Short mmCIF file of C-alpha atoms and ligand atoms in Angstrom, two decimals:
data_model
loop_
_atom_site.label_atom_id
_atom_site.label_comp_id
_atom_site.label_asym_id
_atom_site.label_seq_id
_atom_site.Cartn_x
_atom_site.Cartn_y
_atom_site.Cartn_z
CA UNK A 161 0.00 0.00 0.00
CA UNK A 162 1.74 3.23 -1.05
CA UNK A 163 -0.65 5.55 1.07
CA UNK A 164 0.71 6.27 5.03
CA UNK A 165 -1.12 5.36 8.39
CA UNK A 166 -0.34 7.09 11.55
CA UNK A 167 -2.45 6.50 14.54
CA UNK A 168 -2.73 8.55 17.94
CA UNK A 169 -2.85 6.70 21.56
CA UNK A 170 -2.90 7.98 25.13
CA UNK A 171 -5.28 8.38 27.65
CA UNK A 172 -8.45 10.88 27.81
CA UNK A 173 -7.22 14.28 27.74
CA UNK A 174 -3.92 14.19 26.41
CA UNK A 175 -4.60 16.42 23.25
CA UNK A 176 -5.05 14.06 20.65
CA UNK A 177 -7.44 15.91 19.03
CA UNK A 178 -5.74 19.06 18.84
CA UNK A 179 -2.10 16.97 18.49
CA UNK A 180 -4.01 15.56 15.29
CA UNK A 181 -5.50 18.79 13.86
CA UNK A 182 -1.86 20.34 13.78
CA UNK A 183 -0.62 17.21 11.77
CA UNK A 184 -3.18 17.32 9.42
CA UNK A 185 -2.65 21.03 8.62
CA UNK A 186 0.74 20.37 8.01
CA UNK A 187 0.84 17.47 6.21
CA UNK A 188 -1.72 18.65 3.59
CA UNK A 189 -0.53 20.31 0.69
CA UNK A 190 0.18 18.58 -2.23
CA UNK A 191 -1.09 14.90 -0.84
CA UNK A 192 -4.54 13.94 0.20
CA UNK A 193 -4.88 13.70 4.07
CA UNK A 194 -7.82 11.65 5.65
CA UNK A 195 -8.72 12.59 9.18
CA UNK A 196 -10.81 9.85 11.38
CA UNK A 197 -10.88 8.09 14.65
CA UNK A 198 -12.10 4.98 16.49
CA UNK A 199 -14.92 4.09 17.52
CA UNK A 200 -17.04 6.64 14.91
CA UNK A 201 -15.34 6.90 11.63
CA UNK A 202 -18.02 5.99 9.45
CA UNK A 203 -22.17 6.19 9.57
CA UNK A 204 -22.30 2.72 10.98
CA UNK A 205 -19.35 3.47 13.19
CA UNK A 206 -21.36 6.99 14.41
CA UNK A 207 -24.12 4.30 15.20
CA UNK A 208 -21.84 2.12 16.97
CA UNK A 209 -20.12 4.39 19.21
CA UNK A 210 -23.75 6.40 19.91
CA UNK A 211 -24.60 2.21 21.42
CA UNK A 212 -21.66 2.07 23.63
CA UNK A 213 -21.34 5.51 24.92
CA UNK A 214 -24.29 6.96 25.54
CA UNK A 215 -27.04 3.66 26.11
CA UNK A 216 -27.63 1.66 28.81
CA UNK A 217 -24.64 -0.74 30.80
CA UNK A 218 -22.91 -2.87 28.23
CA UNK A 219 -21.95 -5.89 29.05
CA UNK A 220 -18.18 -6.15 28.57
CA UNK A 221 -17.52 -8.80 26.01
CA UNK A 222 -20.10 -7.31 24.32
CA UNK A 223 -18.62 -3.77 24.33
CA UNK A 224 -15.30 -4.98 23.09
CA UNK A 225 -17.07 -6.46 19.94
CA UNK A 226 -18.87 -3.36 19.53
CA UNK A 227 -15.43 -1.75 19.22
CA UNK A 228 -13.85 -4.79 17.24
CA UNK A 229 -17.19 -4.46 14.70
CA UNK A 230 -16.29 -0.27 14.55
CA UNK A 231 -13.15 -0.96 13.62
CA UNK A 232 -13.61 -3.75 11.16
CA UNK A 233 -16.20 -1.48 9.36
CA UNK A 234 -14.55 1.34 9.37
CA UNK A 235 -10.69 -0.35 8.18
CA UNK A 236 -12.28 -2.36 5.40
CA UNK A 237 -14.49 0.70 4.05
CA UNK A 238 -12.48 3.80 4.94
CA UNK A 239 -9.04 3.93 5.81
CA UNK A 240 -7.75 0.54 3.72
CA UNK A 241 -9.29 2.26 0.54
CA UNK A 242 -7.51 5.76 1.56
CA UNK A 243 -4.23 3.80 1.81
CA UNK A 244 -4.53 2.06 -1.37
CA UNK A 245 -5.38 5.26 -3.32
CA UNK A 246 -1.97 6.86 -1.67
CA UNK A 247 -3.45 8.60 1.15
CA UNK A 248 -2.04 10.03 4.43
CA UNK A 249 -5.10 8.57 7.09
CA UNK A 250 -4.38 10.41 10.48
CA UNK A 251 -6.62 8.50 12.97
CA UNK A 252 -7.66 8.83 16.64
CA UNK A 253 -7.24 5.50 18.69
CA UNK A 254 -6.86 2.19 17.53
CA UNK A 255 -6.40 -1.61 18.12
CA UNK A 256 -4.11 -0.83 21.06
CA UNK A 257 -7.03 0.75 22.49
CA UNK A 258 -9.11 -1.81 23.02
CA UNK A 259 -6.11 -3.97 24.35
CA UNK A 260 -5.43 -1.28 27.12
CA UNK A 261 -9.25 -0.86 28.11
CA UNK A 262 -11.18 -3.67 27.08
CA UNK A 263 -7.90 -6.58 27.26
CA UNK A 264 -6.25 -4.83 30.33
CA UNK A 265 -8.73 -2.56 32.68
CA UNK A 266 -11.95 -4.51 31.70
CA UNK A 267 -9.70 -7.62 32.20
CA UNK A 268 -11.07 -9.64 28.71
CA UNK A 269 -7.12 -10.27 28.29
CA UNK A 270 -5.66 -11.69 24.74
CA UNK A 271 -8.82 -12.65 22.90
CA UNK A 272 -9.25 -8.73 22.77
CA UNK A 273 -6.52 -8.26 19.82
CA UNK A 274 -7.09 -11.43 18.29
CA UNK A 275 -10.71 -9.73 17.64
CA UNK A 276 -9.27 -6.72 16.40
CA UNK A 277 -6.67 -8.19 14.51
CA UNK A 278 -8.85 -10.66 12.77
CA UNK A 279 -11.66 -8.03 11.90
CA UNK A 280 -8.58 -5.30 10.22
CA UNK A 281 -7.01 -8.14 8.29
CA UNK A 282 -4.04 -8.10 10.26
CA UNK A 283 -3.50 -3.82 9.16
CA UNK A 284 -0.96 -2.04 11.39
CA UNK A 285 -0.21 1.88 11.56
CA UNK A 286 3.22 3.18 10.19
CA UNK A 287 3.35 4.79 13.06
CA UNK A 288 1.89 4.88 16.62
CA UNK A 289 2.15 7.85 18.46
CA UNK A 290 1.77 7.94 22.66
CA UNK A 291 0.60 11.16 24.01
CA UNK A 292 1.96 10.40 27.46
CA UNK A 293 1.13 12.60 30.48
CA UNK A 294 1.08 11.93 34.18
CA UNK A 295 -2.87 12.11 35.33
CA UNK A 296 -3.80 14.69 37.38
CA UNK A 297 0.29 16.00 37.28
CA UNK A 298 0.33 18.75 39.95
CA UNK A 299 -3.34 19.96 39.27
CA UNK A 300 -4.37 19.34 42.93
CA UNK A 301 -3.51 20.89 46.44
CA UNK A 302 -6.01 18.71 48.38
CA UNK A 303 -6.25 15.61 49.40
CA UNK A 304 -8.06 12.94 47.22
CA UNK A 305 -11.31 11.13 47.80
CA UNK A 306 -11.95 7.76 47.47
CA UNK A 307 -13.52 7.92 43.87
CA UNK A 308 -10.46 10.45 43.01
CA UNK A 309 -8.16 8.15 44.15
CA UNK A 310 -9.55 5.17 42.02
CA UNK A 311 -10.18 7.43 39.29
CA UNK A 312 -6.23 8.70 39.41
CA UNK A 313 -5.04 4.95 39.77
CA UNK A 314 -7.34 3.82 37.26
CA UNK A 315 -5.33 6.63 34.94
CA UNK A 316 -2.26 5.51 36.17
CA UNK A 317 -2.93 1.82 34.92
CA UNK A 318 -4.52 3.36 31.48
CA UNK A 319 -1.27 5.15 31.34
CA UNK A 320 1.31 2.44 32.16
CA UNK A 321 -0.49 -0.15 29.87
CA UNK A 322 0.18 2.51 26.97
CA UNK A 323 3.49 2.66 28.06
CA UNK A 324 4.19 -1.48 28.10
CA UNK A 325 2.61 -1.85 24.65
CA UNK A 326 5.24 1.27 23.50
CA UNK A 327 7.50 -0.54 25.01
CA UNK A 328 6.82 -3.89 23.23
CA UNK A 329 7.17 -2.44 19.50
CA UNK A 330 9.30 0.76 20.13
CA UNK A 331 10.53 0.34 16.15
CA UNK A 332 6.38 1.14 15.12
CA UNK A 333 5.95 3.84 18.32
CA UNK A 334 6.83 7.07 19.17
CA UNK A 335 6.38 8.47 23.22
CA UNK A 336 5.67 11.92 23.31
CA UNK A 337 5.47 13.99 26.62
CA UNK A 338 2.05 15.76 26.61
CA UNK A 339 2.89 18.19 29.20
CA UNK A 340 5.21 19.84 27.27
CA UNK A 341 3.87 22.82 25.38
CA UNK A 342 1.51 22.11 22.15
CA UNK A 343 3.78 23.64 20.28
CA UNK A 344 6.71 21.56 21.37
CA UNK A 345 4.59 18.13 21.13
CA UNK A 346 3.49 18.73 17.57
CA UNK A 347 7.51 19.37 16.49
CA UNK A 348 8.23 16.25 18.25
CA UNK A 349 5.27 14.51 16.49
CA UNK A 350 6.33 16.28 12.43
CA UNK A 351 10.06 15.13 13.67
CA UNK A 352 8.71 11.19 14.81
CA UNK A 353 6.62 10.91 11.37
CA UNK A 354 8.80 12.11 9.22
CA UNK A 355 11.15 9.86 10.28
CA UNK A 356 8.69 7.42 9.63
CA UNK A 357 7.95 8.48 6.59
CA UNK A 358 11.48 8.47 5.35
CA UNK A 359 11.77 4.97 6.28
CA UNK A 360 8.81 3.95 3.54
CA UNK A 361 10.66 6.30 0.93
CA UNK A 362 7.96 9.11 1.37
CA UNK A 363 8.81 12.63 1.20
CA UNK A 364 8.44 14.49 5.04
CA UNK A 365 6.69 16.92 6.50
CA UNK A 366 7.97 20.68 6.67
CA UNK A 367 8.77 22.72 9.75
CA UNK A 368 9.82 19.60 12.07
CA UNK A 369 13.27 19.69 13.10
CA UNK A 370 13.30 18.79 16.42
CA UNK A 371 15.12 15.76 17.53
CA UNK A 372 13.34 12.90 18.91
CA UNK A 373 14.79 9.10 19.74
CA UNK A 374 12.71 7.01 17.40
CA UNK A 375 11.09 5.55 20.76
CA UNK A 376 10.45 8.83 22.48
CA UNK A 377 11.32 10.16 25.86
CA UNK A 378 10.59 8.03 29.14
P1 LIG B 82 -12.62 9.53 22.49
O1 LIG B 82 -13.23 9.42 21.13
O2 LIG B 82 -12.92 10.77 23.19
O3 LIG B 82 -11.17 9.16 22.49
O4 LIG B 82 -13.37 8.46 23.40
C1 LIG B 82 -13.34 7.15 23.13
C2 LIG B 82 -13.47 6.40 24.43
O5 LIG B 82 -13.65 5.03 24.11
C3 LIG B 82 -12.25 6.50 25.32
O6 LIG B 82 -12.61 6.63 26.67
C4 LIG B 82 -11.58 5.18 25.13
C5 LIG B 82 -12.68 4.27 24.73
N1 LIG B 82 -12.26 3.21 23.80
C6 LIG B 82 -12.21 1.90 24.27
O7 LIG B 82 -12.49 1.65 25.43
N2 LIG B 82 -11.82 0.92 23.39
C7 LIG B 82 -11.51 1.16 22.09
O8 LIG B 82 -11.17 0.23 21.33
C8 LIG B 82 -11.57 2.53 21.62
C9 LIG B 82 -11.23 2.83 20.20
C10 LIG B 82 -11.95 3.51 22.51
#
């Protein structure tokens, strides 16, 4: 496929949306640059993610299929097409995903990306980029409640299951401290996909020259 797939991972809050705007803008030009995310890419996907988020409890196995059937939709009729017509697809959230809330906080475990992986055909991104921040950094000057407490360590283990599957596959990730300015974080993500981008033989993305290990920071 001669098209380019990045995708964007971290917890709720990080700036993925606006890390993904600022990509976009500077990657279009002269190449055709698709914008979409997960779960909600497509009109059965905007069904989909309207079912998990905002009905009634889900039961969890089911949940994760709902995911696993957003994402099958929306690789096979969206974003594989993009690809094969030479496209740039820019996406929010992915496979990894559903293996850090469905496999690991949920606690479905492997079966979760053998879904996923069987519904995409097996597609990886180019490029994963981790917006990593620590939750709640220095934002409070109280002591926590119970349900902040659990909330913060249920961040923490959002967070650090990011981090592992970075970890895993550092060659197809890039970490990326979100606390840093927006500015700063989208020079460190134009420097991490050009990079990437080099490596398939595609020409890069102006205005990034800051240096970043291929892996990231922590
Ligand atoms: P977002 O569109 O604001 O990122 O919200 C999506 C929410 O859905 C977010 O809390 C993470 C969650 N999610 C999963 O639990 N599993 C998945 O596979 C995906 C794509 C998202």
């Amino acid at each position: 496929m001669s098209g380019f797939f990045v995708v964007f991972e971290g917890g709720d809050g990080v700036g993925k949306t606006t890390q993904i705007d600022r990509l976009a803008q500077a990657m279009r030009g002269d190449r055709e640059v698709v914008v979409t995310r997960e779960p909600g890419g497509t009109p059965l996907g905007q069904q989909l993610r309207q079912a998990i988020m905002h009905g009634d409890h889900v039961a969890p196995r089911a949940e994760a299929l709902l995911y696993a059937a957003d994402r099958a939709h929306h690789i096979a009729t969206k974003v594989r097409p993009a690809l094969e017509r030479g496209a740039v697809v820019v996406q929010d959230r992915y496979i990894d995903s559903s293996i850090v809330y469905q496999g690991g906080a949920r606690g479905l475990g492997e079966e979760v990306e053998r879904i996923s992986t069987w519904g995409t055909e097996g597609l990886l991104p180019d490029l994963t980029v981790l917006l990593d921040m620590e939750p709640g950094e220095g934002r409070l000057d109280r002591e926590l409640d119970r349900v902040e407490r659990e909330t913060g360590e249920y961040k923490a283990l959002i967070r650090q299951a990011f981090l592992d599957l970075a970890r895993r596959e550092p060659e197809r990730y890039v970490v990326i401290d979100a606390a840093q300015s927006i500015d700063a974080v989208a020079g460190h993500v134009r420097e991490a996909v050009n990079v990437a981008l080099g490596a398939k033989g595609l020409p890069g993305v102006a205005g990034g020259n800051l240096a970043v290990e291929p892996w990231g920071t922590p």
